[in-house]
PDB file of C-alpha atoms in Angstrom:
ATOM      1  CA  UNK K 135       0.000   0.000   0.000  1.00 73.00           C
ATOM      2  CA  UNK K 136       1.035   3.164  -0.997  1.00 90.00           C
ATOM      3  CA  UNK K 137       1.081   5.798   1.801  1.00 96.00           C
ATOM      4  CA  UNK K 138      -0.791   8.971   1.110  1.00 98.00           C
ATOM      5  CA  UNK K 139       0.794  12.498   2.224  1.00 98.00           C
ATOM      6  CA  UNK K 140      -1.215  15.467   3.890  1.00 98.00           C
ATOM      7  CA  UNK K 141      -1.808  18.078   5.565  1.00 98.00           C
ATOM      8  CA  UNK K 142      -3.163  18.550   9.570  1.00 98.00           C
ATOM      9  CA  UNK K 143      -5.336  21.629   9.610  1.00 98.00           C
ATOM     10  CA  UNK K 144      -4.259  23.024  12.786  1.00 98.00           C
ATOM     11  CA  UNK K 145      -0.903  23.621  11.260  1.00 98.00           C
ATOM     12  CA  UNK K 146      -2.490  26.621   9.361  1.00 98.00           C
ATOM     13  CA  UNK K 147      -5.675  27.248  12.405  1.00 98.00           C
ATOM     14  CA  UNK K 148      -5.276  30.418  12.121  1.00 98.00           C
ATOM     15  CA  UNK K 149      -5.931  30.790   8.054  1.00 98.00           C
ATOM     16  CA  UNK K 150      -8.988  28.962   7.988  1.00 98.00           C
ATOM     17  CA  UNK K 151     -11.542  31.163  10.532  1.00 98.00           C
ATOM     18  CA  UNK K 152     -13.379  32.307   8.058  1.00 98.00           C
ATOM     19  CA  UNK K 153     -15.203  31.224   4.670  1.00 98.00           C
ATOM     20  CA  UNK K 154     -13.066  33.524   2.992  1.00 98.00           C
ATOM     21  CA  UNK K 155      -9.772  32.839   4.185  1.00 98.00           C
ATOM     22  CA  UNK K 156     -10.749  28.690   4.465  1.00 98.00           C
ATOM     23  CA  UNK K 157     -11.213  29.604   0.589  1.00 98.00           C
ATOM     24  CA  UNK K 158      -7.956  30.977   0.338  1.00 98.00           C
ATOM     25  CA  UNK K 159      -6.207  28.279   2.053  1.00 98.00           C
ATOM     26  CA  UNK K 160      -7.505  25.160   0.228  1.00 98.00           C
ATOM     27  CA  UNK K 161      -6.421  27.062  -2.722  1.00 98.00           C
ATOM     28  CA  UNK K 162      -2.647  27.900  -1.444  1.00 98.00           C
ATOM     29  CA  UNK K 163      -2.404  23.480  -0.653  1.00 98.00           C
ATOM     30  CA  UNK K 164      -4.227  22.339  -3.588  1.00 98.00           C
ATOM     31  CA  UNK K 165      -1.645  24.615  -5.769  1.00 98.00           C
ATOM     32  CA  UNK K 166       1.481  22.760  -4.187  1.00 97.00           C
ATOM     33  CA  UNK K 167      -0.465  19.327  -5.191  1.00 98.00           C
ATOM     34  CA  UNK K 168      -2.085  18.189  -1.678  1.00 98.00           C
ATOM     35  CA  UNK K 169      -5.467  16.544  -1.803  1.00 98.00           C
ATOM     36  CA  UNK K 170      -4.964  14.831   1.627  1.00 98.00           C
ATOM     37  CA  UNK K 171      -6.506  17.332   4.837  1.00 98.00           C
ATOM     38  CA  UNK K 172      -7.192  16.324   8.069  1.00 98.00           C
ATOM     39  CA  UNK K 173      -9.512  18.852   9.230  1.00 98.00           C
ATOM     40  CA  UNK K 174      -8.603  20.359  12.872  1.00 98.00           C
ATOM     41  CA  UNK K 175      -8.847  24.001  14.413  1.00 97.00           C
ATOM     42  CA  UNK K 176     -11.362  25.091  11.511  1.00 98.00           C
ATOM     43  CA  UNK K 177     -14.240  28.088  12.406  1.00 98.00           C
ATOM     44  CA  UNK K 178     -17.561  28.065  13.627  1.00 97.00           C
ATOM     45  CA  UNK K 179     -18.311  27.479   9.615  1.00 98.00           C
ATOM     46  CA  UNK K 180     -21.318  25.644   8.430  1.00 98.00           C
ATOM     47  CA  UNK K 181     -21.093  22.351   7.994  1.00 98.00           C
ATOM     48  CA  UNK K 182     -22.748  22.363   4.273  1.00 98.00           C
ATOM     49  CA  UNK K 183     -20.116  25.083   3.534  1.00 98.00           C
ATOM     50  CA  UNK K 184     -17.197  22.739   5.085  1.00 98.00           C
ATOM     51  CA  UNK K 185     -18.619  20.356   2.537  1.00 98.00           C
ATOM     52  CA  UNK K 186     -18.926  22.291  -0.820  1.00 98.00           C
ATOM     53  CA  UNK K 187     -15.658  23.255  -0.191  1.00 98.00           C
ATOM     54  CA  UNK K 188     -14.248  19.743   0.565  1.00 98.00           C
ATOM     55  CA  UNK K 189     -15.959  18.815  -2.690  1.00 98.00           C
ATOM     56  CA  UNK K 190     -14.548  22.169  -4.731  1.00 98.00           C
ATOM     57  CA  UNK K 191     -11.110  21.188  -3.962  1.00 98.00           C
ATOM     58  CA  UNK K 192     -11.372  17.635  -4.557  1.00 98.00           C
ATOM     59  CA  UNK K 193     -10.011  16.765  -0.694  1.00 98.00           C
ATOM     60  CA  UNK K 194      -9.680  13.221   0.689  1.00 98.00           C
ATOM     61  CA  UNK K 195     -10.560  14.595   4.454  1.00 98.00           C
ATOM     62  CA  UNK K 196      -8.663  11.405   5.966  1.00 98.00           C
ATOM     63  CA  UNK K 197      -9.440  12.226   9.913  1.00 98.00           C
ATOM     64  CA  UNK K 198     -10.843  15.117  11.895  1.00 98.00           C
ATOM     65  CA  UNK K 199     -10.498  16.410  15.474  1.00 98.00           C
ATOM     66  CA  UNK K 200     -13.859  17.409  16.959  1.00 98.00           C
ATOM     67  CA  UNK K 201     -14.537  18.016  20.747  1.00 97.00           C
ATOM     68  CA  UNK K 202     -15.243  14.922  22.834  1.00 98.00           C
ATOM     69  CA  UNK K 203     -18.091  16.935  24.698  1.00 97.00           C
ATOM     70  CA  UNK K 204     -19.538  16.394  20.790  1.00 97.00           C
ATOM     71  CA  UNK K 205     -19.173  12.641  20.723  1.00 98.00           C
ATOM     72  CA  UNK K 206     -20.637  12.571  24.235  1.00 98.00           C
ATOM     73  CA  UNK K 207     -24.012  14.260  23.289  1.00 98.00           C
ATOM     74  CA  UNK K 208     -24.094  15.533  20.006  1.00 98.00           C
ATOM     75  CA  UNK K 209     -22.768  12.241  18.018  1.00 98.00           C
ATOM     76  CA  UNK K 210     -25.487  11.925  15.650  1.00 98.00           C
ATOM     77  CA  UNK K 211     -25.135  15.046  14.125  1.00 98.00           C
ATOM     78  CA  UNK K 212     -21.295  14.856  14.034  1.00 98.00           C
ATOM     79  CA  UNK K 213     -21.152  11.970  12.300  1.00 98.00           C
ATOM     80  CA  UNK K 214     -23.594  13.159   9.616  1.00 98.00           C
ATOM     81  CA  UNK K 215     -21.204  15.825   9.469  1.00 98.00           C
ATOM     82  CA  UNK K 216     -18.501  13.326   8.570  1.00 98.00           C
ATOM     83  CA  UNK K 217     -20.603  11.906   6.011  1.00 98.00           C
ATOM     84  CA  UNK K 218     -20.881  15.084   4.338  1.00 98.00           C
ATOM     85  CA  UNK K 219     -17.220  15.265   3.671  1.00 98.00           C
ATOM     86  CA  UNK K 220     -16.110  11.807   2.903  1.00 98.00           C
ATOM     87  CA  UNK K 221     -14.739  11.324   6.360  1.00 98.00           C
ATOM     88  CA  UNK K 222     -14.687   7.463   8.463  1.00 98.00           C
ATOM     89  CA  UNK K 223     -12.487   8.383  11.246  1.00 98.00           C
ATOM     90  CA  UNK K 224     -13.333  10.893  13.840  1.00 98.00           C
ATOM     91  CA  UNK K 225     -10.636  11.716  16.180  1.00 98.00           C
ATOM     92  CA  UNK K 226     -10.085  12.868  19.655  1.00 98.00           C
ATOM     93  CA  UNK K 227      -6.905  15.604  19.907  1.00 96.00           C
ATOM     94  CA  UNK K 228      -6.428  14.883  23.481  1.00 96.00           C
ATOM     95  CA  UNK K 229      -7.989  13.295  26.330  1.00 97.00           C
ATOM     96  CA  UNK K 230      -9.948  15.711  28.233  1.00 97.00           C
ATOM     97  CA  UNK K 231      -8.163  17.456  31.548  1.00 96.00           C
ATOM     98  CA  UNK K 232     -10.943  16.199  34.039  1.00 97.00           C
ATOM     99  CA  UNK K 233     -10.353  12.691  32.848  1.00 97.00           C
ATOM    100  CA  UNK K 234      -5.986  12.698  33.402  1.00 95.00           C
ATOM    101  CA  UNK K 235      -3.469  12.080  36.023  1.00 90.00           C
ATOM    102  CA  UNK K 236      -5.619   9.513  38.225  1.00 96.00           C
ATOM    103  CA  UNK K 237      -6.304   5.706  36.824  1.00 97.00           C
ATOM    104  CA  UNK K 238      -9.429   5.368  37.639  1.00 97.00           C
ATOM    105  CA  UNK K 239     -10.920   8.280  35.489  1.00 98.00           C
ATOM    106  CA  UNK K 240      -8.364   7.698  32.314  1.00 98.00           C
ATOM    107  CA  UNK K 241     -10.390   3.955  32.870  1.00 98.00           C
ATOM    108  CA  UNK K 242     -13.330   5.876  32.543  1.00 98.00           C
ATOM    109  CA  UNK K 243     -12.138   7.774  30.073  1.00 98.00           C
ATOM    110  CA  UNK K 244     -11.603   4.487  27.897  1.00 98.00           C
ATOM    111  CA  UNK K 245     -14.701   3.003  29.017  1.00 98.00           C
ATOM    112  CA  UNK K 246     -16.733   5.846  27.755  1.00 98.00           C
ATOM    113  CA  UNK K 247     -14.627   6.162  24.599  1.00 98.00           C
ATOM    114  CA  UNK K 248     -15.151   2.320  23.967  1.00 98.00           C
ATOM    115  CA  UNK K 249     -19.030   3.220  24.385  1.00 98.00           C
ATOM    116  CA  UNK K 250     -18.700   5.588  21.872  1.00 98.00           C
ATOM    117  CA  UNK K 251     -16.476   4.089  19.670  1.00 98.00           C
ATOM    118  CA  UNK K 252     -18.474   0.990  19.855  1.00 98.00           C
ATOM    119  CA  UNK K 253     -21.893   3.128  18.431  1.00 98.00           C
ATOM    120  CA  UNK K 254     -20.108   5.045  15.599  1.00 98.00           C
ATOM    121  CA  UNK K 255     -18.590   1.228  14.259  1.00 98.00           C
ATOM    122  CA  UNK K 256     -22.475   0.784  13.854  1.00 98.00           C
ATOM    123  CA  UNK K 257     -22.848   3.330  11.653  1.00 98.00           C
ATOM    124  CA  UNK K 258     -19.718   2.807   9.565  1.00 98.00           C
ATOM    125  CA  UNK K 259     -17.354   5.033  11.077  1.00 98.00           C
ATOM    126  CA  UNK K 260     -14.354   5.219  13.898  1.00 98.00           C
ATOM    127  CA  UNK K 261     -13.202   6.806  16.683  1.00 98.00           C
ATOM    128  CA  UNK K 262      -9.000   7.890  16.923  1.00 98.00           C
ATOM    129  CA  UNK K 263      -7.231   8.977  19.621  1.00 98.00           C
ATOM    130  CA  UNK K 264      -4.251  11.391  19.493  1.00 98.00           C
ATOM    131  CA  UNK K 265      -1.200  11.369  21.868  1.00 98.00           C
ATOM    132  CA  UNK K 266       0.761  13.883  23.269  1.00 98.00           C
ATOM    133  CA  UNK K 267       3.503  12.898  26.207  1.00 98.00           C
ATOM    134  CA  UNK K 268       1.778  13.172  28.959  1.00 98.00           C
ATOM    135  CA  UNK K 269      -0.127   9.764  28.178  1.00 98.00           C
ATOM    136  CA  UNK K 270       3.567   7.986  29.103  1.00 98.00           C
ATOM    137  CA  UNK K 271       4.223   9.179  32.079  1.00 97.00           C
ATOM    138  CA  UNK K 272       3.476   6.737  35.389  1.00 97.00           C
ATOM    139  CA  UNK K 273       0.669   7.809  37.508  1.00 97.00           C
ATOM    140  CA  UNK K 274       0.018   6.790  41.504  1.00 93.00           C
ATOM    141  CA  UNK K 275      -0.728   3.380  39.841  1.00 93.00           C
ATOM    142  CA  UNK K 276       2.887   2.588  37.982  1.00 95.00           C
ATOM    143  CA  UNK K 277       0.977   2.712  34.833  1.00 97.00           C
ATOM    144  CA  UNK K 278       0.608   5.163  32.250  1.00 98.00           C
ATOM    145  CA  UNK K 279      -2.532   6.303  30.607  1.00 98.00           C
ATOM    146  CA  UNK K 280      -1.615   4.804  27.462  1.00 98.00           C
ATOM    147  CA  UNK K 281      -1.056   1.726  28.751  1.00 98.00           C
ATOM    148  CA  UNK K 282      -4.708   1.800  30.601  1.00 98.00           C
ATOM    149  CA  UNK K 283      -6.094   2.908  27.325  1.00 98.00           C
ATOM    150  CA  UNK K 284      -4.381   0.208  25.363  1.00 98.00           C
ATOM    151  CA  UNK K 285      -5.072  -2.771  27.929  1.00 98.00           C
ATOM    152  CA  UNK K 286      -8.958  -1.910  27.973  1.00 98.00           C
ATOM    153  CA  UNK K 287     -10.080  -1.131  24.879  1.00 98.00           C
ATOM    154  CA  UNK K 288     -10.748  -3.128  21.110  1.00 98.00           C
ATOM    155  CA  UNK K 289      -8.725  -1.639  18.975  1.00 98.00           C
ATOM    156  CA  UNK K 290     -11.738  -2.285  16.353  1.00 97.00           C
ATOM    157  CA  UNK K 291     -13.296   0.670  18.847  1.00 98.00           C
ATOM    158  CA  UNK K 292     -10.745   2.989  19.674  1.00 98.00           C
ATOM    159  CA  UNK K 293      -8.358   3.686  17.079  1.00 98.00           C
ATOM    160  CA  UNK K 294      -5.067   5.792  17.231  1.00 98.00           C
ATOM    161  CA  UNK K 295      -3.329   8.936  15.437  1.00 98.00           C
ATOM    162  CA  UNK K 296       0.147   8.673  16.807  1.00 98.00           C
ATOM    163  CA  UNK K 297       2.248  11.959  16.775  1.00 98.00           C
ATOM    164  CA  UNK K 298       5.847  10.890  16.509  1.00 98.00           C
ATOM    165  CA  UNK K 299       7.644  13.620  17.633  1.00 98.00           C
ATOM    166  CA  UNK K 300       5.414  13.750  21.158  1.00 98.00           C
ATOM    167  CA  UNK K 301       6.047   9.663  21.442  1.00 98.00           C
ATOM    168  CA  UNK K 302       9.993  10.384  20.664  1.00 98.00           C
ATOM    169  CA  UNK K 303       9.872  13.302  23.195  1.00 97.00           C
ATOM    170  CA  UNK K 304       7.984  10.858  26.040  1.00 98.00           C
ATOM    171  CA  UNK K 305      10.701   8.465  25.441  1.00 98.00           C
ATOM    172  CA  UNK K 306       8.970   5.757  23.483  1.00 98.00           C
ATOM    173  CA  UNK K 307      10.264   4.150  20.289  1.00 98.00           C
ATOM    174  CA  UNK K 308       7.972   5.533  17.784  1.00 98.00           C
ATOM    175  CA  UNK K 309       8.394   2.965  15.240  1.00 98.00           C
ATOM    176  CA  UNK K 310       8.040   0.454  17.695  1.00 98.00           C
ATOM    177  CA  UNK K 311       4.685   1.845  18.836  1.00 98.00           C
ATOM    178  CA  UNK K 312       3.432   1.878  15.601  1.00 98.00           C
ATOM    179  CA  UNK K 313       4.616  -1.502  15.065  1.00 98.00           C
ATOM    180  CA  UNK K 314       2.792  -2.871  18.271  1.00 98.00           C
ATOM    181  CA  UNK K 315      -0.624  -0.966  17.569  1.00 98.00           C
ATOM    182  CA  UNK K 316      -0.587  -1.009  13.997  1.00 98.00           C
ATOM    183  CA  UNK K 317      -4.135  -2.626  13.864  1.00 98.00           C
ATOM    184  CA  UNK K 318      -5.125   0.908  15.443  1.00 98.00           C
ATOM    185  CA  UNK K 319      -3.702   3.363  13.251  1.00 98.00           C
ATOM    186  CA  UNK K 320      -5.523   5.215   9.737  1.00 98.00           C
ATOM    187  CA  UNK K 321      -3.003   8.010   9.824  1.00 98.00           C
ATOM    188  CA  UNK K 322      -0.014   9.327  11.491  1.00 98.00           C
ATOM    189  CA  UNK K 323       0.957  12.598  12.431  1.00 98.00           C
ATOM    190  CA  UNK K 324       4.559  13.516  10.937  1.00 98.00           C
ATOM    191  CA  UNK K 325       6.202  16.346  12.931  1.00 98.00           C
ATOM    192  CA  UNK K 326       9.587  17.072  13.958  1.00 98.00           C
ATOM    193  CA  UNK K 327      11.030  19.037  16.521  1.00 98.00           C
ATOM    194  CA  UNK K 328      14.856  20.482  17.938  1.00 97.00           C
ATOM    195  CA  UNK K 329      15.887  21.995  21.176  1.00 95.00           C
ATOM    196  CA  UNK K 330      17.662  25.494  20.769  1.00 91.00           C
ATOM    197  CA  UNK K 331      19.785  25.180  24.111  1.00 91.00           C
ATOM    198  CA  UNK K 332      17.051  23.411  26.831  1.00 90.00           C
ATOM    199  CA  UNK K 333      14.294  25.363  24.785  1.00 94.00           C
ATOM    200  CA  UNK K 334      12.002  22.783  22.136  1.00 95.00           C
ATOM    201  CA  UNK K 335      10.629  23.784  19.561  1.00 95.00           C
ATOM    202  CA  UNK K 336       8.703  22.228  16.886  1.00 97.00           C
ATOM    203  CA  UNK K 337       9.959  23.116  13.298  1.00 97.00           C
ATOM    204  CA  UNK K 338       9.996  21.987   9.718  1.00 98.00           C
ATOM    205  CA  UNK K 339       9.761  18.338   8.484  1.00 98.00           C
ATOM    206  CA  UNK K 340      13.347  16.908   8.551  1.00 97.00           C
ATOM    207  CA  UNK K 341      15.250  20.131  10.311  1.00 97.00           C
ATOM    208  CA  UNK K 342      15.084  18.081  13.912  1.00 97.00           C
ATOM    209  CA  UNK K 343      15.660  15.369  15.411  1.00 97.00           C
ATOM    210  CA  UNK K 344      12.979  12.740  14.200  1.00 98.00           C
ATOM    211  CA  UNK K 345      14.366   9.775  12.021  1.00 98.00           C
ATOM    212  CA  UNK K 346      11.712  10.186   8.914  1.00 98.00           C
ATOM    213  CA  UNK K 347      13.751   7.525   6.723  1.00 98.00           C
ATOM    214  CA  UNK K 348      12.931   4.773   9.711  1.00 98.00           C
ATOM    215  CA  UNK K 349       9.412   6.263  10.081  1.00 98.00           C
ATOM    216  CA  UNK K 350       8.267   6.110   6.786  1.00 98.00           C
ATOM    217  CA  UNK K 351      10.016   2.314   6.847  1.00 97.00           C
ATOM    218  CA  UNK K 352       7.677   1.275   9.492  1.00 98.00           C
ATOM    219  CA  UNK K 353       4.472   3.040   7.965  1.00 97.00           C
ATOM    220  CA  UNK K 354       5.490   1.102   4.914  1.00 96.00           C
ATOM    221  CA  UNK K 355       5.758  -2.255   6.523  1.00 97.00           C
ATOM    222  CA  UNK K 356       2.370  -1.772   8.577  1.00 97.00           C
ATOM    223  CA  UNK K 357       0.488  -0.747   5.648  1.00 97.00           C
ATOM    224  CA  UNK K 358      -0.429   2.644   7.141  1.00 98.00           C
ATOM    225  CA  UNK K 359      -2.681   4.607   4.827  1.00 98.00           C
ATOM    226  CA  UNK K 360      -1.816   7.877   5.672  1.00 98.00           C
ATOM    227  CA  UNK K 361       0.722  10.508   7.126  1.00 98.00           C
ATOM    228  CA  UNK K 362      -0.081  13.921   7.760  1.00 98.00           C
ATOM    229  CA  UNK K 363       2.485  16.823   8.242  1.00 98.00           C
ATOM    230  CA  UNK K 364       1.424  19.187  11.715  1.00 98.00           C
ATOM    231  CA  UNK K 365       3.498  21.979  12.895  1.00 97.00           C
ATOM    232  CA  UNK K 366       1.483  23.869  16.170  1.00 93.00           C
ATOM    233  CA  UNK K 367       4.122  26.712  16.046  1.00 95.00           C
ATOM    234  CA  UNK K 368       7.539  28.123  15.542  1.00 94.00           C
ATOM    235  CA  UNK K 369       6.876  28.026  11.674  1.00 95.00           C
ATOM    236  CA  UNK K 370       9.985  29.861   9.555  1.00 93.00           C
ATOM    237  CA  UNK K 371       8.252  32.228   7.570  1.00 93.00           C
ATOM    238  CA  UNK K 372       4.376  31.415   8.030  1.00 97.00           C
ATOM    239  CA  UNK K 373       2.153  28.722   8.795  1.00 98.00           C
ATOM    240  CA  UNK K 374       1.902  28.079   4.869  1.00 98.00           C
ATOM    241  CA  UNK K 375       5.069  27.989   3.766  1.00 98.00           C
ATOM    242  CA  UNK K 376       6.129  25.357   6.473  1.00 98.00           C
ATOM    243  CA  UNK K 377       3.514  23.080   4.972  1.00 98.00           C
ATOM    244  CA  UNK K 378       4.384  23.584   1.570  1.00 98.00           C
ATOM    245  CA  UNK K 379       8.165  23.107   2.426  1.00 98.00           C
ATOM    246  CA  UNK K 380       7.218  19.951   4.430  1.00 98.00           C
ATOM    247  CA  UNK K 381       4.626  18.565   1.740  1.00 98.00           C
ATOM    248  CA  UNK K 382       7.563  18.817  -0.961  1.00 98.00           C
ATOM    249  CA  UNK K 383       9.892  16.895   1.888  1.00 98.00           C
ATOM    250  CA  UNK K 384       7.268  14.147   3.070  1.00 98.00           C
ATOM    251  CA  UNK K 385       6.864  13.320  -1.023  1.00 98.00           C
ATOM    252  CA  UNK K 386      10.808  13.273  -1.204  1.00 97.00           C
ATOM    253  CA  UNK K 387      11.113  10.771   1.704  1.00 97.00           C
ATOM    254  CA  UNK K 388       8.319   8.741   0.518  1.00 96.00           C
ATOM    255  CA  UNK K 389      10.099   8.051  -2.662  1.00 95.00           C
ATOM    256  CA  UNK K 390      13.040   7.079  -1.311  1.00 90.00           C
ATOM    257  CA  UNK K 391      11.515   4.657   1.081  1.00 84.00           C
ATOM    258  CA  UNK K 392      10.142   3.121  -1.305  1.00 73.00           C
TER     259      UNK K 392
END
């Protein structure tokens, strides 16, 4: 399977408040040959609007992030809201503060995901979860979240979008992670990152300190359909140009890998 290469949303948040400036946006990535979105950090913009544009542009919208207060009581609607763009996965950016650093409620928190997860297989569609590092640190317990997420729920229920750079910076082996869950993971979040003196910062695809050649390896053997480029800050020009730049680079590694 060949990978496909896109874009996370939230990389450009900031450019797509708006009709106008969403407009603008989808233009500036389809012009530098990206079909692939995840859609994350848009407006309060219609969801019929979301969709027309979706459809203008001709974008495979290969995950979202949507609130999980949403999936709690509004998940009818937001999965029709999927359906409108061409989307099966629905993801989760991060696991709600109310539900962290004790193991009993990040077991609720999985049980209640699993509930939810479990409702939108019904209807054809899936529920991700994204990481940052905080999931792999111990709590009072000597687990870690992810491991309480991991141990108690199907991963036919409660999918993952791993972030590389925040499993490299928690420790972990990111390609073995996506080895060991690979029957979890759509799409995978491709960002890098480099400390200037004990300061990180996130930057361009390939400027850091991620191994991208061993990445894309490991995507390749796991059959992983997608990788998405994200950058939250600290871009060298503008938001923009960092994801063209990194586009052009993700291509350029994905040929040679394969």
């Amino acid at each position: 399977m060949k990978m496909k290469q896109g874009i996370q949303l939230y990389t450009v948040r900031d450019l797509i408040q708006t009709v106008e400036d969403t407009e603008k946006t989808f233009a500036y990535i389809k012009d530098f040959g990206c079909d692939v979105v995840q859609i994350s950090g848009i407006g309060d913009i219609a969801p019929k609007t979301v969709q027309a544009l979706v459809e203008r542009f001709g974008f495979d919208v290969c995950v979202t992030h949507k609130p999980f207060e949403r999936m709690v009581n509004d998940l009818d609607a937001l999965i029709e809201e999927h359906r409108m763009i061409g989307c099966d996965t629905i993801g989760i950016g991060s696991m709600p503060g109310e539900y962290r650093d004790d193991p009993d409620k990040v077991l609720a928190f999985a049980r209640l995901a699993s509930e939810i997860g479990e409702k939108m297989a019904k209807q054809g569609m899936r529920l991700a979860y994204h990481n940052h590092d905080f999931e792999f640190r111990p709590l009072p317990s000597g687990k870690t979240s992810m491991e309480i997420l991991l141990e108690n729920t199907d991963p036919a229920l409660f999918g993952l979008i791993p972030d590389v750079a925040w499993l490299q910076i928690a420790g972990m082996d990111a390609c073995r992670f996506l080895r060991e869950n690979k029957a979890r993971i759509k799409v995978v979040h491709m960002k890098d990152y480099c400390f200037e003196g004990e300061k990180r910062r996130f930057i361009e695809f390939g400027k850091g300190r991620m191994d991208f050649d061993a990445v894309y390896r490991t995507c390749g053997e796991c059959d992983i359909p997608y990788a998405v480029y994200e950058q939250d800050c600290d871009w060298s020009e503008s938001a923009l140009a960092s994801c063209k730049y990194s586009y052009e680079k993700m291509l350029e590694t994905a040929a040679k890998i394969d």
